GROMACS .gro file of N, CA, C and O in nm:
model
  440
    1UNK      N    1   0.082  -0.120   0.000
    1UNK     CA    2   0.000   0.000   0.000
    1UNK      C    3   0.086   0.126   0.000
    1UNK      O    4   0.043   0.237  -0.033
    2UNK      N    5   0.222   0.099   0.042
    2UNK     CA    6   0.272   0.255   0.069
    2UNK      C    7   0.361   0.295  -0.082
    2UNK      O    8   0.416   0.394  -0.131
    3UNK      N    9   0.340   0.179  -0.111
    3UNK     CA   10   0.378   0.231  -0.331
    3UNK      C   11   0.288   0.308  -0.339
    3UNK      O   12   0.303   0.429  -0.330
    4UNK      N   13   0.117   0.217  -0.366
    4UNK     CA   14   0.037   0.353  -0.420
    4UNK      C   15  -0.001   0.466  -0.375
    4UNK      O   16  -0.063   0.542  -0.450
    5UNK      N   17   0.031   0.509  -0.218
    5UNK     CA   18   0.044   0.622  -0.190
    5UNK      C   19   0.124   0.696  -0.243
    5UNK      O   20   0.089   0.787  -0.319
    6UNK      N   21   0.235   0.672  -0.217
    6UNK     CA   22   0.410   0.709  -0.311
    6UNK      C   23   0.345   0.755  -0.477
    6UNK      O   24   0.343   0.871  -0.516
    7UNK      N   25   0.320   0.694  -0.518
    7UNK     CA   26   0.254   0.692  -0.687
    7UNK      C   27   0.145   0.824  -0.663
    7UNK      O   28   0.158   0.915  -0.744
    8UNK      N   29   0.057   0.838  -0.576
    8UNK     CA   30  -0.025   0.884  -0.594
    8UNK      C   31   0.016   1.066  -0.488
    8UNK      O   32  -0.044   1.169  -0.518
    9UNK      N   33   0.075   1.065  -0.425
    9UNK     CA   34   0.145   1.163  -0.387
    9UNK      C   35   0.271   1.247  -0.538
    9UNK      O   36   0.286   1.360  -0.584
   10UNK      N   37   0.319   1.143  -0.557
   10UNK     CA   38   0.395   1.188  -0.662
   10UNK      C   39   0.353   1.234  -0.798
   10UNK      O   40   0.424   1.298  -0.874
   11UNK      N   41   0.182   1.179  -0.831
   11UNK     CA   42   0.161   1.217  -0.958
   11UNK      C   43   0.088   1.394  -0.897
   11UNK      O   44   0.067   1.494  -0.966
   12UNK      N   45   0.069   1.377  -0.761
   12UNK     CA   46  -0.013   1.521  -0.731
   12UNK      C   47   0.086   1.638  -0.752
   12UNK      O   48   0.056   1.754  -0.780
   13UNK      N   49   0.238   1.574  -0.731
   13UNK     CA   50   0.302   1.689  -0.701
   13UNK      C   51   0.370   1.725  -0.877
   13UNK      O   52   0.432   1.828  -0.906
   14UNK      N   53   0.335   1.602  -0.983
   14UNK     CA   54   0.382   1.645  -1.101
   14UNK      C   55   0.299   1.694  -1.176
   14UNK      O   56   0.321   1.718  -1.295
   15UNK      N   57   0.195   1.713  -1.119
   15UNK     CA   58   0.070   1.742  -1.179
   15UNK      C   59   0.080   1.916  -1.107
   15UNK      O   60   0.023   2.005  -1.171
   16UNK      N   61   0.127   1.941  -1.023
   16UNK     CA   62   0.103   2.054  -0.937
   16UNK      C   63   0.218   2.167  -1.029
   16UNK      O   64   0.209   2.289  -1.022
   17UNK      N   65   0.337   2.083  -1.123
   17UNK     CA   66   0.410   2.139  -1.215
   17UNK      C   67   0.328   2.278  -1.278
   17UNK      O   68   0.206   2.272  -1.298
   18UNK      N   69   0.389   2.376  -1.301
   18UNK     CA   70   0.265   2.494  -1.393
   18UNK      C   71   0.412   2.523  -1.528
   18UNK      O   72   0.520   2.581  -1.523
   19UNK      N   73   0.376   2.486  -1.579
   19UNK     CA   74   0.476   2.572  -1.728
   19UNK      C   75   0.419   2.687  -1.762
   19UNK      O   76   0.492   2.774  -1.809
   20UNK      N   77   0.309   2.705  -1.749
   20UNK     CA   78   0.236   2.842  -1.788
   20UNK      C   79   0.297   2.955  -1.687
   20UNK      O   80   0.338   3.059  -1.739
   21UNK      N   81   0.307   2.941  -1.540
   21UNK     CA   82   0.337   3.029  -1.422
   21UNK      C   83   0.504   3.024  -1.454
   21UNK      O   84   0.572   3.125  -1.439
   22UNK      N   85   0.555   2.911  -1.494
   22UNK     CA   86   0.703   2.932  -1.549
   22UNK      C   87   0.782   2.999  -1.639
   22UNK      O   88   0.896   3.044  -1.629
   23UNK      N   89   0.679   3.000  -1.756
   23UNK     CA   90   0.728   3.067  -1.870
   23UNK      C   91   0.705   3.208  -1.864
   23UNK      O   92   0.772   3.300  -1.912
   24UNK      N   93   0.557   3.211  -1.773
   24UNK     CA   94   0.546   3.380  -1.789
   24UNK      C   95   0.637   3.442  -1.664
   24UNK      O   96   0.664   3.560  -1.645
   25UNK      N   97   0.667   3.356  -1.606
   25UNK     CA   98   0.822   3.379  -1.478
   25UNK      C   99   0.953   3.431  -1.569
   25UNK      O  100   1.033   3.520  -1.541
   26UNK      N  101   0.949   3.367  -1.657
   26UNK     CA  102   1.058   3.378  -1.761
   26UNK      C  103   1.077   3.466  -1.786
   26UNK      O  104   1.195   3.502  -1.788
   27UNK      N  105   0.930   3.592  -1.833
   27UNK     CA  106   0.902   3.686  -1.928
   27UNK      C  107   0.850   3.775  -1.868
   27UNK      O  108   0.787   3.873  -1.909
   28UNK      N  109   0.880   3.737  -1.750
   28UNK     CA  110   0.913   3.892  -1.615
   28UNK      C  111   0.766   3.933  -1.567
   28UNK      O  112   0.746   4.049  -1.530
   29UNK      N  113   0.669   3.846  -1.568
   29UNK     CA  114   0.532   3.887  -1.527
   29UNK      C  115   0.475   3.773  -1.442
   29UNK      O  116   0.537   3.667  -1.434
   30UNK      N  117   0.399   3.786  -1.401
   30UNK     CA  118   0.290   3.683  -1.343
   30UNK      C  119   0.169   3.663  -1.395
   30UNK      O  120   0.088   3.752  -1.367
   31UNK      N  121   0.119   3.548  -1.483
   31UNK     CA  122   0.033   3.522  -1.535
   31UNK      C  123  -0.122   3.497  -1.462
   31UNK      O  124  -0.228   3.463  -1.514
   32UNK      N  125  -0.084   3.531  -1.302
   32UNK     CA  126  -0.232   3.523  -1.237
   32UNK      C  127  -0.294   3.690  -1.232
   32UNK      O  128  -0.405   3.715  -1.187
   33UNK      N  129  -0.227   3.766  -1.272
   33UNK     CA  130  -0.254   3.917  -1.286
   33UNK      C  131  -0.279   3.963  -1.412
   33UNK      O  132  -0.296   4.085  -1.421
   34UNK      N  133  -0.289   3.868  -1.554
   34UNK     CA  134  -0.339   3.910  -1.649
   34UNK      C  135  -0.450   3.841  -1.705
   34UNK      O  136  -0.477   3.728  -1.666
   35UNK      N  137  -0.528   3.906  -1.806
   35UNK     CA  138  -0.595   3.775  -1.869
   35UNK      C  139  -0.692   3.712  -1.776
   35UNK      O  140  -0.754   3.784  -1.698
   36UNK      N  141  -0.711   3.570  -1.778
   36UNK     CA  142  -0.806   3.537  -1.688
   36UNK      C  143  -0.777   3.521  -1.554
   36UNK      O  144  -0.856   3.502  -1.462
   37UNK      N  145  -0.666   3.529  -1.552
   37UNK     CA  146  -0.590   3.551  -1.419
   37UNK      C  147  -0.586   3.411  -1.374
   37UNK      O  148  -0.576   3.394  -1.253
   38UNK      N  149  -0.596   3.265  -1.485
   38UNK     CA  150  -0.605   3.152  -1.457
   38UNK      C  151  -0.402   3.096  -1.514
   38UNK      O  152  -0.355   3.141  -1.618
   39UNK      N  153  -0.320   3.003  -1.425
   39UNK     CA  154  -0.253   2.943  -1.467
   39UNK      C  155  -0.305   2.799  -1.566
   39UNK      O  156  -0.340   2.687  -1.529
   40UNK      N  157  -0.290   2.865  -1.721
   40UNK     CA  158  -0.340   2.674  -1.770
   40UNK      C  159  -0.314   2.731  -1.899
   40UNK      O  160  -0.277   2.849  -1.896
   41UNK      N  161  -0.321   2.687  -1.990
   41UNK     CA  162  -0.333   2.691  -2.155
   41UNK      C  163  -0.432   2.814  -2.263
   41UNK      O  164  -0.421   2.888  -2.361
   42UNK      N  165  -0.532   2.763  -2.152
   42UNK     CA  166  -0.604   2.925  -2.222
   42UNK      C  167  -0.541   3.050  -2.175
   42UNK      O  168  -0.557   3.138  -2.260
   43UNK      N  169  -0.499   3.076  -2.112
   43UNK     CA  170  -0.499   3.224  -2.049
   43UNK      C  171  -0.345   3.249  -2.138
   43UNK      O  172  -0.337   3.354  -2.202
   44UNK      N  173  -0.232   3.159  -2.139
   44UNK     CA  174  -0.147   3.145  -2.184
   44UNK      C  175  -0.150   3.176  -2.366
   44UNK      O  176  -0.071   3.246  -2.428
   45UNK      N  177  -0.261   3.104  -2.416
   45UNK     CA  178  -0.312   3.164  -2.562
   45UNK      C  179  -0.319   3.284  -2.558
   45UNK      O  180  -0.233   3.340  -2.626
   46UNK      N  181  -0.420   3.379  -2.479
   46UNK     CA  182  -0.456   3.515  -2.456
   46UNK      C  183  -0.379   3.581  -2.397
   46UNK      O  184  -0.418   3.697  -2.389
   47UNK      N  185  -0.281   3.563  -2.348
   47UNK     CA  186  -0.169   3.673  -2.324
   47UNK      C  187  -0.009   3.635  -2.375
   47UNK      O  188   0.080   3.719  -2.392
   48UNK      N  189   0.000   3.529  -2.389
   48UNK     CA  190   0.177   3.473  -2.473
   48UNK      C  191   0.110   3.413  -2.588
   48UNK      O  192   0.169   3.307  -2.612
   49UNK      N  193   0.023   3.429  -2.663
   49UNK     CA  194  -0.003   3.374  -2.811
   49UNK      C  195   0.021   3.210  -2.819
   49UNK      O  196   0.076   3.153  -2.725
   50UNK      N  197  -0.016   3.151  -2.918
   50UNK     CA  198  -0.031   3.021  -2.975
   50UNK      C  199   0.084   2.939  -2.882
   50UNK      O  200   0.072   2.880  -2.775
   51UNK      N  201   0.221   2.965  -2.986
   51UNK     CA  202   0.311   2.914  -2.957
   51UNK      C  203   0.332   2.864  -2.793
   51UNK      O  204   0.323   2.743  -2.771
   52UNK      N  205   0.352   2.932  -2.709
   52UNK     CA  206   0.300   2.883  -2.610
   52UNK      C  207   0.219   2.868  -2.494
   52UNK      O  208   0.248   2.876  -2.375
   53UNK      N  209   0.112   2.844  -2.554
   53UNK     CA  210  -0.011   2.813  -2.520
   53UNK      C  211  -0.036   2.671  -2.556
   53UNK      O  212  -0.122   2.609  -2.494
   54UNK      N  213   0.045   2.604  -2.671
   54UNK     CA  214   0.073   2.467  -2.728
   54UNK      C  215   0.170   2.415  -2.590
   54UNK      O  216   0.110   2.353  -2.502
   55UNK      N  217   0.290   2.436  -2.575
   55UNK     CA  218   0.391   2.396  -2.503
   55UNK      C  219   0.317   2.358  -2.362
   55UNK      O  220   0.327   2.250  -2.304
   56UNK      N  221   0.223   2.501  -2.311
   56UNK     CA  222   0.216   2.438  -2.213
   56UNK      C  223   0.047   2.332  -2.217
   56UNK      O  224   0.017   2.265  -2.119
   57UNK      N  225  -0.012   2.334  -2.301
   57UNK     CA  226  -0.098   2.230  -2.347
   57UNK      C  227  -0.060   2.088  -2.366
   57UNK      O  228  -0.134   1.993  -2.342
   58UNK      N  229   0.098   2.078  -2.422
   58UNK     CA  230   0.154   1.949  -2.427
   58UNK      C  231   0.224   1.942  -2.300
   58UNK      O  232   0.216   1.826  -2.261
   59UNK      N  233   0.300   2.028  -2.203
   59UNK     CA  234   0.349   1.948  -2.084
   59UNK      C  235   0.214   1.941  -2.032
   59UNK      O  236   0.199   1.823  -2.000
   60UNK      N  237   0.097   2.011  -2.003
   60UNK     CA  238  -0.011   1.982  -1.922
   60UNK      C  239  -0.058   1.777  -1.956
   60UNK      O  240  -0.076   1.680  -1.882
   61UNK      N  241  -0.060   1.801  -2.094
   61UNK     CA  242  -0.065   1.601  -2.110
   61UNK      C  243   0.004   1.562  -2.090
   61UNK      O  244  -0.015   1.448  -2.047
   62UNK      N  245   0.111   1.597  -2.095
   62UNK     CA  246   0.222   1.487  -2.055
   62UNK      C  247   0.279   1.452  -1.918
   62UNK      O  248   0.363   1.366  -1.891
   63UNK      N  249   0.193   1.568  -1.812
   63UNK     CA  250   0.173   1.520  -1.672
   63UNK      C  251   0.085   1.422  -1.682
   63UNK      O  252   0.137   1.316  -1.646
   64UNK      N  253  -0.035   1.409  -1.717
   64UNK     CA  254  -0.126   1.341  -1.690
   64UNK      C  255  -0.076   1.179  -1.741
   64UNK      O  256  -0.066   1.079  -1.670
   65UNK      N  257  -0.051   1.195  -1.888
   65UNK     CA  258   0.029   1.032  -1.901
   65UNK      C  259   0.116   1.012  -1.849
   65UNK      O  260   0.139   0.892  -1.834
   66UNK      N  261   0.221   1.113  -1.786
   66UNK     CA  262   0.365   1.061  -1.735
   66UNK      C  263   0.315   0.973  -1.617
   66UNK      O  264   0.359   0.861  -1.595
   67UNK      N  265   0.195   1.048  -1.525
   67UNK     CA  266   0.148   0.986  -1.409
   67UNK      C  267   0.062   0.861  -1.458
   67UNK      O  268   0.071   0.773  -1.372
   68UNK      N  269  -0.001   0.829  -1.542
   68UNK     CA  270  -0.136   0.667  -1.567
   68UNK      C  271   0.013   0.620  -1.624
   68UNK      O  272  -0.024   0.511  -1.667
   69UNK      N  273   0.187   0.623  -1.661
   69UNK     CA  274   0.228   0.545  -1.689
   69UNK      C  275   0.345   0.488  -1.569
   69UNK      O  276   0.401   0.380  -1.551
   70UNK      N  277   0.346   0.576  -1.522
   70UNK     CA  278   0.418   0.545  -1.367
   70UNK      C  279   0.343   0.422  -1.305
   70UNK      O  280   0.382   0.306  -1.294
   71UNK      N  281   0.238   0.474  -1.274
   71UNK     CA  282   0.098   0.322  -1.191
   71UNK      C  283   0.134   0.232  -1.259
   71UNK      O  284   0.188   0.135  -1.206
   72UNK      N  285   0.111   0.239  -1.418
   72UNK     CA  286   0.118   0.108  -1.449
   72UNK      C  287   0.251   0.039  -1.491
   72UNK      O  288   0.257  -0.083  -1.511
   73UNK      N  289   0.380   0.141  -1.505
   73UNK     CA  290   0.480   0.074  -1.467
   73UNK      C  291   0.541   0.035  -1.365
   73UNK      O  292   0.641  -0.036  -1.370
   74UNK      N  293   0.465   0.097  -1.213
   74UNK     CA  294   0.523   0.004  -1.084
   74UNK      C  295   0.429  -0.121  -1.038
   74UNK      O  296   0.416  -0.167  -0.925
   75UNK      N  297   0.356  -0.172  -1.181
   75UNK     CA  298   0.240  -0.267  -1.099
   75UNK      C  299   0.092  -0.217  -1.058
   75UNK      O  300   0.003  -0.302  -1.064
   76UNK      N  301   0.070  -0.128  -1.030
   76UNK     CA  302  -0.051  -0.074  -0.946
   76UNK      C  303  -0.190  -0.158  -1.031
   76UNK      O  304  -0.178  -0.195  -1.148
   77UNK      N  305  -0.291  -0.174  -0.968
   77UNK     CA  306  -0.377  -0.185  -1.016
   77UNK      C  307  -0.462  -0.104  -1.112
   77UNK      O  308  -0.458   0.013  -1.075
   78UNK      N  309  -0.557  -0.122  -1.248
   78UNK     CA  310  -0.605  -0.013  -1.276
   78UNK      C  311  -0.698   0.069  -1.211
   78UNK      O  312  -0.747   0.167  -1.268
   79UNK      N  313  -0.721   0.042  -1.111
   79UNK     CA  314  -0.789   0.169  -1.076
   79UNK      C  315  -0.687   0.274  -1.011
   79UNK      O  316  -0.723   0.388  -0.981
   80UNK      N  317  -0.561   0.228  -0.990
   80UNK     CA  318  -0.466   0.348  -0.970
   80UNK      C  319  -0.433   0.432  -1.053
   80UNK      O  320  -0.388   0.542  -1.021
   81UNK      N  321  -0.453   0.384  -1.191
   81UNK     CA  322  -0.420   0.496  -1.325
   81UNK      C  323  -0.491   0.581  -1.310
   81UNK      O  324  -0.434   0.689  -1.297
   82UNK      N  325  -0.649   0.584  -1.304
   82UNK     CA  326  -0.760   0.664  -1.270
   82UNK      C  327  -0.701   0.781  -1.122
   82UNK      O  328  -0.695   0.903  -1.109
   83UNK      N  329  -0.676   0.690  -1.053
   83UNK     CA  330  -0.643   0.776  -0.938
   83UNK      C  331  -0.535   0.871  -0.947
   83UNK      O  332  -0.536   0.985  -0.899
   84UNK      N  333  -0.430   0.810  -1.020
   84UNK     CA  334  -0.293   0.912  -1.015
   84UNK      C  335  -0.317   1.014  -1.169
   84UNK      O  336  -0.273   1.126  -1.196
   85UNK      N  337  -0.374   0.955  -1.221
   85UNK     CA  338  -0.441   1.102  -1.326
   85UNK      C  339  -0.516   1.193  -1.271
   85UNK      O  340  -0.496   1.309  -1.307
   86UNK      N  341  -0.612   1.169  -1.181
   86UNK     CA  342  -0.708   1.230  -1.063
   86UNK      C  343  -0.606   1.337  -1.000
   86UNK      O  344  -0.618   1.459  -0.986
   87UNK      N  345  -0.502   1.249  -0.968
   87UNK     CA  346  -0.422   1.320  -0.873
   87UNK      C  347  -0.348   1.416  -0.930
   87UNK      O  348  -0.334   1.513  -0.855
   88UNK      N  349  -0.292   1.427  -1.038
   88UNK     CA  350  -0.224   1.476  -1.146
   88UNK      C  351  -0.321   1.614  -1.176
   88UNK      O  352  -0.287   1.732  -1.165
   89UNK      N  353  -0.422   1.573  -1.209
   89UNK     CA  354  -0.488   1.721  -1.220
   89UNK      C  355  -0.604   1.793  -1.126
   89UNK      O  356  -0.681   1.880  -1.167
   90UNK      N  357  -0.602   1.750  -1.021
   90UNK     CA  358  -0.550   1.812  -0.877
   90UNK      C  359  -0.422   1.873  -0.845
   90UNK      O  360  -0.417   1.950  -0.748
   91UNK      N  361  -0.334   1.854  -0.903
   91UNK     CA  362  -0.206   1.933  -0.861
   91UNK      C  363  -0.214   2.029  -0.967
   91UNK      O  364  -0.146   2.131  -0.956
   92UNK      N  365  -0.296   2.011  -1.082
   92UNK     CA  366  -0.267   2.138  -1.168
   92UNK      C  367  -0.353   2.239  -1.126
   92UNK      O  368  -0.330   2.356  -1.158
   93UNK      N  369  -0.463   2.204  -1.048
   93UNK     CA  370  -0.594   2.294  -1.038
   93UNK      C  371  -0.524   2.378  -0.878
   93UNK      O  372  -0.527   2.501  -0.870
   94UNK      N  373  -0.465   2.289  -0.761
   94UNK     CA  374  -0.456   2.348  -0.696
   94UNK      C  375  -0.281   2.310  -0.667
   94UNK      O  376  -0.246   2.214  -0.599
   95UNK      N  377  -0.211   2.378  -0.715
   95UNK     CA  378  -0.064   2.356  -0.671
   95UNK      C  379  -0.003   2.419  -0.549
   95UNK      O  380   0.017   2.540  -0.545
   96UNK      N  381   0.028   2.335  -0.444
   96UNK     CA  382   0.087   2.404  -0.310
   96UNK      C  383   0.168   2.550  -0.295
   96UNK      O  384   0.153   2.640  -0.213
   97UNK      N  385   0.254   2.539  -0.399
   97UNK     CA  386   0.353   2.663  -0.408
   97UNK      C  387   0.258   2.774  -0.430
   97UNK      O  388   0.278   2.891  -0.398
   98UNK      N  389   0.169   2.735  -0.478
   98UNK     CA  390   0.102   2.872  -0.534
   98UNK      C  391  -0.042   2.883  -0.505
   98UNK      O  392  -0.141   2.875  -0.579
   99UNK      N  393  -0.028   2.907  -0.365
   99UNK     CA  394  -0.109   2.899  -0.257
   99UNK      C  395  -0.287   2.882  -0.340
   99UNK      O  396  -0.385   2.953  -0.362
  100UNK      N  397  -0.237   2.726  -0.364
  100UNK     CA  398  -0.350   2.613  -0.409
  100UNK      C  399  -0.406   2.717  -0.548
  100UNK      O  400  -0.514   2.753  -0.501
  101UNK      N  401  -0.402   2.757  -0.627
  101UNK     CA  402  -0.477   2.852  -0.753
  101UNK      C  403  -0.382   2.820  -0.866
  101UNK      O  404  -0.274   2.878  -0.878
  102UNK      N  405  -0.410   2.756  -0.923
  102UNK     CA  406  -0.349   2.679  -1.084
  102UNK      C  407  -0.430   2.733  -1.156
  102UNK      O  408  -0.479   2.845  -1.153
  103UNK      N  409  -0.452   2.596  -1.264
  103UNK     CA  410  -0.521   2.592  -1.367
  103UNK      C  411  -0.678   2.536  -1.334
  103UNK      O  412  -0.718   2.514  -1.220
  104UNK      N  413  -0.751   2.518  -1.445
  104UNK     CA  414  -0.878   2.502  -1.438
  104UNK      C  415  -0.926   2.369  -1.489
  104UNK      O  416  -1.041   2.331  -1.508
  105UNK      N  417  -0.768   2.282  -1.515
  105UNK     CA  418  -0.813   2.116  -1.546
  105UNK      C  419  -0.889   2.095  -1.685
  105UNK      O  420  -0.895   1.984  -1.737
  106UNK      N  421  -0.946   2.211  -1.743
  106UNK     CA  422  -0.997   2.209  -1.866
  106UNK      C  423  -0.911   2.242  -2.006
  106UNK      O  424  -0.802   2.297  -1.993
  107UNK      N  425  -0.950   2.214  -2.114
  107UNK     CA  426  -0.864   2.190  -2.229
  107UNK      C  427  -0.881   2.373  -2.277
  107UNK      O  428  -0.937   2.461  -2.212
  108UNK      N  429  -0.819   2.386  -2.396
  108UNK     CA  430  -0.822   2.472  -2.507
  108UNK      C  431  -0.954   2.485  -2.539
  108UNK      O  432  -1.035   2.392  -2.533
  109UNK      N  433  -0.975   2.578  -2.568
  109UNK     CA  434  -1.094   2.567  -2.702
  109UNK      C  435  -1.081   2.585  -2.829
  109UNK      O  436  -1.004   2.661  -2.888
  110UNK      N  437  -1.166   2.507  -2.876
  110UNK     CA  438  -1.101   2.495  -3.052
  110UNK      C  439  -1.154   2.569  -3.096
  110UNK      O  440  -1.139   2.592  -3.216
   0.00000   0.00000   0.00000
């Protein structure tokens, strides 16, 4: 049992990752003060344009599979994939560092 805790602690905290709050760190602003004032992919479209608004659209998936492939490469049962994707975007919606206010777990709009 203390794997899938481990698994499931760990996908919260890679999930809690923000590339959006990083990049606009980069570019000397804070992305919770513009725009929708949301860390995630849309807001990132509407104030840093396409380009990355993609980037952080693809690390945002690639938390979520990095975590359903962790579970199922230490063994876990499937209902742990469910859980550590769960958990995964829980850490994007509310990330500790950033006193719990991420993203909104929802996609782009096309």
């Amino acid at each position: 049992m203390l794997k899938e805790v481990l698994i499931i602690l760990l996908a919260y905290l890679i999930g809690s990752l923000s590339s959006s709050h990083f990049l606009a760190w980069l570019k000397g602003f804070n992305l919770r003060q513009r725009g929708t004032k949301n860390l995630g992919a849309t807001n990132t479209l509407l104030i840093l344009g396409k380009f990355y608004a993609l980037i952080v659209a693809l690390f945002d998936v690639g938390k979520g599979a990095l975590v359903v492939y962790l579970a199922y490469y230490f063994g876990l049962s499937e209902v742990f994939y469910y859980l550590a994707g769960a958990a995964a975007v829980l850490g994007h919606i509310f990330p500790f560092y950033l006193n719990f206010k991420g993203g909104k777990g929802a996609s782009l709009p096309v």
